[in-house]
PDB file of C-alpha atoms in Angstrom:
ATOM      1  CA  MET A   1       0.006   0.004   0.001  1.00  0.00           C
ATOM      2  CA  LYS A   2       2.878   2.408   0.702  1.00  0.00           C
ATOM      3  CA  ASN A   3       4.221   1.907  -2.895  1.00  0.00           C
ATOM      4  CA  ASP A   4       0.775   2.840  -4.271  1.00  0.00           C
ATOM      5  CA  ARG A   5       0.787   5.920  -2.105  1.00  0.00           C
ATOM      6  CA  ALA A   6       4.297   6.881  -3.198  1.00  0.00           C
ATOM      7  CA  GLY A   7       3.254   6.746  -6.855  1.00  0.00           C
ATOM      8  CA  ARG A   8       0.177   8.848  -6.215  1.00  0.00           C
ATOM      9  CA  ARG A   9       2.219  11.318  -4.170  1.00  0.00           C
ATOM     10  CA  GLN A  10       4.685  11.731  -7.015  1.00  0.00           C
ATOM     11  CA  ARG A  11       1.874  12.531  -9.459  1.00  0.00           C
ATOM     12  CA  GLN A  12       0.400  15.019  -7.031  1.00  0.00           C
ATOM     13  CA  ALA A  13       3.755  16.725  -6.430  1.00  0.00           C
ATOM     14  CA  ALA A  14       4.395  17.174 -10.143  1.00  0.00           C
ATOM     15  CA  SER A  15       1.489  19.664 -10.406  1.00  0.00           C
ATOM     16  CA  VAL A  16       2.695  22.040  -7.689  1.00  0.00           C
ATOM     17  CA  PRO A  17       3.834  25.475  -8.905  1.00  0.00           C
ATOM     18  CA  THR A  18       7.084  26.576  -7.295  1.00  0.00           C
ATOM     19  CA  THR A  19       8.162  29.800  -8.951  1.00  0.00           C
ATOM     20  CA  TYR A  20       7.422  33.508  -8.715  1.00  0.00           C
ATOM     21  CA  ASP A  21       5.497  34.752 -11.720  1.00  0.00           C
ATOM     22  CA  TYR A  22       5.683  38.549 -12.017  1.00  0.00           C
ATOM     23  CA  ALA A  23       2.955  38.700 -14.697  1.00  0.00           C
ATOM     24  CA  LYS A  24       0.452  36.709 -12.633  1.00  0.00           C
ATOM     25  CA  VAL A  25       0.997  38.922  -9.614  1.00  0.00           C
ATOM     26  CA  ALA A  26       0.635  42.010 -11.804  1.00  0.00           C
ATOM     27  CA  ALA A  27      -2.677  40.700 -13.184  1.00  0.00           C
ATOM     28  CA  ILE A  28      -3.960  39.993  -9.677  1.00  0.00           C
ATOM     29  CA  LEU A  29      -2.923  43.496  -8.555  1.00  0.00           C
ATOM     30  CA  GLU A  30      -4.701  45.050 -11.528  1.00  0.00           C
ATOM     31  CA  ARG A  31      -7.903  43.066 -10.869  1.00  0.00           C
ATOM     32  CA  TRP A  32      -8.083  44.303  -7.237  1.00  0.00           C
ATOM     33  CA  GLN A  33      -6.469  47.760  -7.712  1.00  0.00           C
ATOM     34  CA  ASP A  34      -9.574  49.853  -6.990  1.00  0.00           C
ATOM     35  CA  VAL A  35     -11.117  47.737  -4.225  1.00  0.00           C
ATOM     36  CA  PRO A  36     -10.732  49.143  -0.705  1.00  0.00           C
ATOM     37  CA  GLY A  37      -9.036  46.746   1.725  1.00  0.00           C
ATOM     38  CA  ASN A  38      -7.652  44.686  -1.104  1.00  0.00           C
ATOM     39  CA  LEU A  39      -4.478  43.317   0.439  1.00  0.00           C
ATOM     40  CA  LEU A  40      -6.009  40.132   1.891  1.00  0.00           C
ATOM     41  CA  PRO A  41      -7.907  39.163  -1.252  1.00  0.00           C
ATOM     42  CA  ILE A  42      -4.777  39.874  -3.316  1.00  0.00           C
ATOM     43  CA  LEU A  43      -2.669  37.683  -1.054  1.00  0.00           C
ATOM     44  CA  HIS A  44      -5.243  34.882  -1.273  1.00  0.00           C
ATOM     45  CA  ASP A  45      -5.274  35.153  -5.091  1.00  0.00           C
ATOM     46  CA  VAL A  46      -1.471  35.128  -5.265  1.00  0.00           C
ATOM     47  CA  GLN A  47      -1.338  32.064  -3.074  1.00  0.00           C
ATOM     48  CA  GLU A  48      -4.021  30.322  -5.120  1.00  0.00           C
ATOM     49  CA  ALA A  49      -2.267  31.177  -8.392  1.00  0.00           C
ATOM     50  CA  LEU A  50       1.280  30.336  -7.312  1.00  0.00           C
ATOM     51  CA  GLY A  51       0.761  27.946  -4.415  1.00  0.00           C
ATOM     52  CA  PHE A  52       2.438  30.371  -2.008  1.00  0.00           C
ATOM     53  CA  VAL A  53       3.253  34.066  -1.589  1.00  0.00           C
ATOM     54  CA  PRO A  54       6.841  34.322  -2.782  1.00  0.00           C
ATOM     55  CA  ALA A  55       9.227  36.693  -0.957  1.00  0.00           C
ATOM     56  CA  ASP A  56       9.971  38.276  -4.328  1.00  0.00           C
ATOM     57  CA  SER A  57       6.342  39.304  -4.679  1.00  0.00           C
ATOM     58  CA  VAL A  58       6.349  41.394  -1.514  1.00  0.00           C
ATOM     59  CA  ALA A  59       8.111  44.360  -3.132  1.00  0.00           C
ATOM     60  CA  GLN A  60       5.848  44.181  -6.185  1.00  0.00           C
ATOM     61  CA  LEU A  61       2.704  44.075  -3.994  1.00  0.00           C
ATOM     62  CA  ALA A  62       3.928  46.875  -1.782  1.00  0.00           C
ATOM     63  CA  ARG A  63       4.734  49.086  -4.776  1.00  0.00           C
ATOM     64  CA  GLY A  64       1.403  48.280  -6.433  1.00  0.00           C
ATOM     65  CA  LEU A  65      -0.624  49.056  -3.292  1.00  0.00           C
ATOM     66  CA  ASN A  66       1.405  52.024  -2.104  1.00  0.00           C
ATOM     67  CA  LEU A  67       2.255  50.173   1.118  1.00  0.00           C
ATOM     68  CA  SER A  68       5.613  49.519   2.757  1.00  0.00           C
ATOM     69  CA  ARG A  69       7.164  46.107   2.317  1.00  0.00           C
ATOM     70  CA  ALA A  70       6.935  45.722   6.115  1.00  0.00           C
ATOM     71  CA  GLU A  71       3.153  46.180   5.983  1.00  0.00           C
ATOM     72  CA  VAL A  72       2.773  43.493   3.322  1.00  0.00           C
ATOM     73  CA  HIS A  73       5.213  41.144   5.050  1.00  0.00           C
ATOM     74  CA  GLY A  74       3.441  41.726   8.380  1.00  0.00           C
ATOM     75  CA  VAL A  75       0.118  40.597   6.982  1.00  0.00           C
ATOM     76  CA  ILE A  76       1.668  37.547   5.306  1.00  0.00           C
ATOM     77  CA  THR A  77       3.378  36.442   8.502  1.00  0.00           C
ATOM     78  CA  PHE A  78       0.387  37.253  10.789  1.00  0.00           C
ATOM     79  CA  TYR A  79      -1.980  34.849   9.017  1.00  0.00           C
ATOM     80  CA  HIS A  80      -0.958  31.195   9.181  1.00  0.00           C
ATOM     81  CA  ASP A  81      -2.781  30.319   5.978  1.00  0.00           C
ATOM     82  CA  PHE A  82      -0.301  32.298   3.842  1.00  0.00           C
ATOM     83  CA  ARG A  83       2.658  30.180   2.780  1.00  0.00           C
ATOM     84  CA  GLN A  84       6.037  31.753   2.122  1.00  0.00           C
ATOM     85  CA  GLN A  85       7.380  28.524   0.590  1.00  0.00           C
ATOM     86  CA  PRO A  86       5.759  26.260  -1.958  1.00  0.00           C
ATOM     87  CA  GLY A  87       3.437  23.760  -0.368  1.00  0.00           C
ATOM     88  CA  GLY A  88       2.710  20.202  -1.328  1.00  0.00           C
ATOM     89  CA  GLY A  89       0.313  19.038  -3.991  1.00  0.00           C
ATOM     90  CA  ARG A  90      -2.266  18.549  -1.274  1.00  0.00           C
ATOM     91  CA  THR A  91      -2.645  20.199   2.106  1.00  0.00           C
ATOM     92  CA  LEU A  92      -3.652  18.220   5.205  1.00  0.00           C
ATOM     93  CA  LYS A  93      -4.659  20.331   8.205  1.00  0.00           C
ATOM     94  CA  ILE A  94      -5.172  18.590  11.536  1.00  0.00           C
ATOM     95  CA  CYS A  95      -7.174  20.402  14.221  1.00  0.00           C
ATOM     96  CA  GLN A  96      -5.155  20.874  17.390  1.00  0.00           C
ATOM     97  CA  ALA A  97      -7.893  22.720  19.406  1.00  0.00           C
ATOM     98  CA  GLU A  98      -9.080  21.480  22.786  1.00  0.00           C
ATOM     99  CA  SER A  99     -12.062  19.426  21.597  1.00  0.00           C
ATOM    100  CA  CYS A 100     -10.020  17.612  19.004  1.00  0.00           C
ATOM    101  CA  GLN A 101      -7.190  17.034  21.466  1.00  0.00           C
ATOM    102  CA  ALA A 102      -9.694  15.534  23.932  1.00  0.00           C
ATOM    103  CA  MET A 103     -10.837  13.149  21.197  1.00  0.00           C
ATOM    104  CA  GLY A 104      -7.419  12.029  20.042  1.00  0.00           C
ATOM    105  CA  SER A 105      -5.942  14.564  17.611  1.00  0.00           C
ATOM    106  CA  ARG A 106      -2.509  14.316  19.189  1.00  0.00           C
ATOM    107  CA  ARG A 107      -2.422  10.578  18.528  1.00  0.00           C
ATOM    108  CA  LEU A 108      -3.906  11.124  15.014  1.00  0.00           C
ATOM    109  CA  THR A 109      -1.181  13.745  14.366  1.00  0.00           C
ATOM    110  CA  ALA A 110       1.562  11.452  15.538  1.00  0.00           C
ATOM    111  CA  ASP A 111       0.262   8.569  13.399  1.00  0.00           C
ATOM    112  CA  LEU A 112      -0.030  10.747  10.298  1.00  0.00           C
ATOM    113  CA  GLU A 113       3.396  12.299  10.849  1.00  0.00           C
ATOM    114  CA  ALA A 114       4.898   8.812  11.037  1.00  0.00           C
ATOM    115  CA  GLU A 115       2.997   7.620   7.968  1.00  0.00           C
ATOM    116  CA  LEU A 116       3.866  10.687   5.887  1.00  0.00           C
ATOM    117  CA  ASP A 117       7.383  10.987   7.332  1.00  0.00           C
ATOM    118  CA  CYS A 118       7.016  14.684   8.033  1.00  0.00           C
ATOM    119  CA  LYS A 119       6.106  16.921  10.952  1.00  0.00           C
ATOM    120  CA  LEU A 120       3.433  19.585  11.284  1.00  0.00           C
ATOM    121  CA  GLY A 121       4.462  22.595   9.234  1.00  0.00           C
ATOM    122  CA  GLU A 122       6.484  20.487   6.756  1.00  0.00           C
ATOM    123  CA  THR A 123       5.987  19.047   3.318  1.00  0.00           C
ATOM    124  CA  THR A 124       6.736  15.418   2.503  1.00  0.00           C
ATOM    125  CA  GLY A 125      10.098  14.839   0.825  1.00  0.00           C
ATOM    126  CA  ASP A 126       8.428  14.167  -2.502  1.00  0.00           C
ATOM    127  CA  GLY A 127       6.395  17.409  -2.281  1.00  0.00           C
ATOM    128  CA  ALA A 128       3.035  15.644  -2.422  1.00  0.00           C
ATOM    129  CA  VAL A 129       1.560  16.621   0.923  1.00  0.00           C
ATOM    130  CA  THR A 130       1.936  19.570   3.292  1.00  0.00           C
ATOM    131  CA  LEU A 131       0.971  18.801   6.916  1.00  0.00           C
ATOM    132  CA  ASP A 132      -0.313  21.775   8.905  1.00  0.00           C
ATOM    133  CA  ALA A 133      -1.853  22.434  12.285  1.00  0.00           C
ATOM    134  CA  VAL A 134      -5.097  24.360  12.467  1.00  0.00           C
ATOM    135  CA  TYR A 135      -6.837  25.635  15.576  1.00  0.00           C
ATOM    136  CA  CYS A 136     -10.482  24.922  15.031  1.00  0.00           C
ATOM    137  CA  LEU A 137     -12.271  23.755  11.947  1.00  0.00           C
ATOM    138  CA  GLY A 138     -15.708  24.322  13.529  1.00  0.00           C
ATOM    139  CA  MET A 139     -16.405  20.598  13.796  1.00  0.00           C
ATOM    140  CA  CYS A 140     -16.002  20.078  17.536  1.00  0.00           C
ATOM    141  CA  ALA A 141     -18.994  17.695  17.648  1.00  0.00           C
ATOM    142  CA  CYS A 142     -17.154  15.441  15.195  1.00  0.00           C
ATOM    143  CA  SER A 143     -13.677  15.571  16.717  1.00  0.00           C
ATOM    144  CA  PRO A 144     -10.971  14.868  15.802  1.00  0.00           C
ATOM    145  CA  ALA A 145     -11.323  16.886  12.566  1.00  0.00           C
ATOM    146  CA  VAL A 146      -9.061  17.344   9.641  1.00  0.00           C
ATOM    147  CA  MET A 147      -9.236  19.221   6.333  1.00  0.00           C
ATOM    148  CA  ILE A 148      -7.737  17.840   3.101  1.00  0.00           C
ATOM    149  CA  ASP A 149      -7.473  20.775   0.733  1.00  0.00           C
ATOM    150  CA  GLU A 150     -11.091  22.094   1.074  1.00  0.00           C
ATOM    151  CA  GLU A 151     -12.738  18.914   2.306  1.00  0.00           C
ATOM    152  CA  LEU A 152     -13.659  18.660   5.986  1.00  0.00           C
ATOM    153  CA  ILE A 153     -13.516  15.237   7.628  1.00  0.00           C
ATOM    154  CA  GLY A 154     -14.886  14.557  11.099  1.00  0.00           C
ATOM    155  CA  ARG A 155     -14.103  11.654  13.420  1.00  0.00           C
ATOM    156  CA  ALA A 156     -10.925  11.234  11.440  1.00  0.00           C
ATOM    157  CA  THR A 157      -8.827   8.126  11.680  1.00  0.00           C
ATOM    158  CA  PRO A 158      -5.379   7.686  10.148  1.00  0.00           C
ATOM    159  CA  GLY A 159      -6.668   5.051   7.705  1.00  0.00           C
ATOM    160  CA  ASP A 160      -9.599   7.213   6.523  1.00  0.00           C
ATOM    161  CA  VAL A 161      -7.426  10.302   6.151  1.00  0.00           C
ATOM    162  CA  LEU A 162      -4.718   8.482   4.176  1.00  0.00           C
ATOM    163  CA  ALA A 163      -7.301   6.813   1.936  1.00  0.00           C
ATOM    164  CA  ARG A 164      -8.946  10.160   1.137  1.00  0.00           C
ATOM    165  CA  LEU A 165      -5.664  11.935   0.812  1.00  0.00           C
ATOM    166  CA  PHE A 166      -4.226   9.638  -1.790  1.00  0.00           C
ATOM    167  CA  ASP A 167      -7.233   8.101  -3.480  1.00  0.00           C
ATOM    168  CA  ALA A 168      -9.661  10.995  -3.919  1.00  0.00           C
ATOM    169  CA  SER A 169      -7.293  13.203  -5.923  1.00  0.00           C
ATOM    170  CA  THR A 170      -6.522  10.507  -8.455  1.00  0.00           C
ATOM    171  CA  GLY A 171     -10.071   9.371  -8.974  1.00  0.00           C
ATOM    172  CA  GLU A 172      -9.054   5.871  -7.995  1.00  0.00           C
ATOM    173  CA  ASP A 173     -11.182   3.791  -5.690  1.00  0.00           C
ATOM    174  CA  SER A 174      -9.880   3.179  -2.192  1.00  0.00           C
TER     175      SER A 174
END
C-alpha cells in the first residue's frame, strides 16, 4: 500500500507550482487595484495562483498598493494560511484545538506524521503533501477533525485520512 501511495504522491507533487510569476502577480494586482481593503484578497489570489506568496512578490505588491514592504510582510506572516514557501500538491490540516485534542488529535497527528514521514508545518520529501496544524475547523462535535485541501472530515482516523488523501485526488477507488 505504501508503494501505491508513493506513486500517487509523485503525481500530485508534479502539479505544484514553485516559482514566482511577475505577470500573474501584476494581473492580480490590476484586478483588485480599486477595491478598498484589497491586500488580503490579493494575497489569497497570489497564493491560489502560485501555491504560495513568494518573498519576491512582496516588493511588487507593496509598490502596487502604495504600502511599505513591512506592511505586506506583516500581513503575510500574521496569518498562518499564507505560505512563504511552496506547499505540497495537497494540504492536510489537523485540528489541534481542545475538543479535538480531547478526542485524540494528538495521537492522530503522531500517526499521520509517522506515515507521511514529516512533521506539522512541513511538506513530504516528494512534495506531495503539506501537513499543517489548524486551531479549530468548527467541527467540535465530530472531533478529531481534519481538512484535506477544502474537504472537511470529522471523526478522522489515520486510515480514513490516508485513503482520502491519496485516493480521492486521483479518482481511484480506495
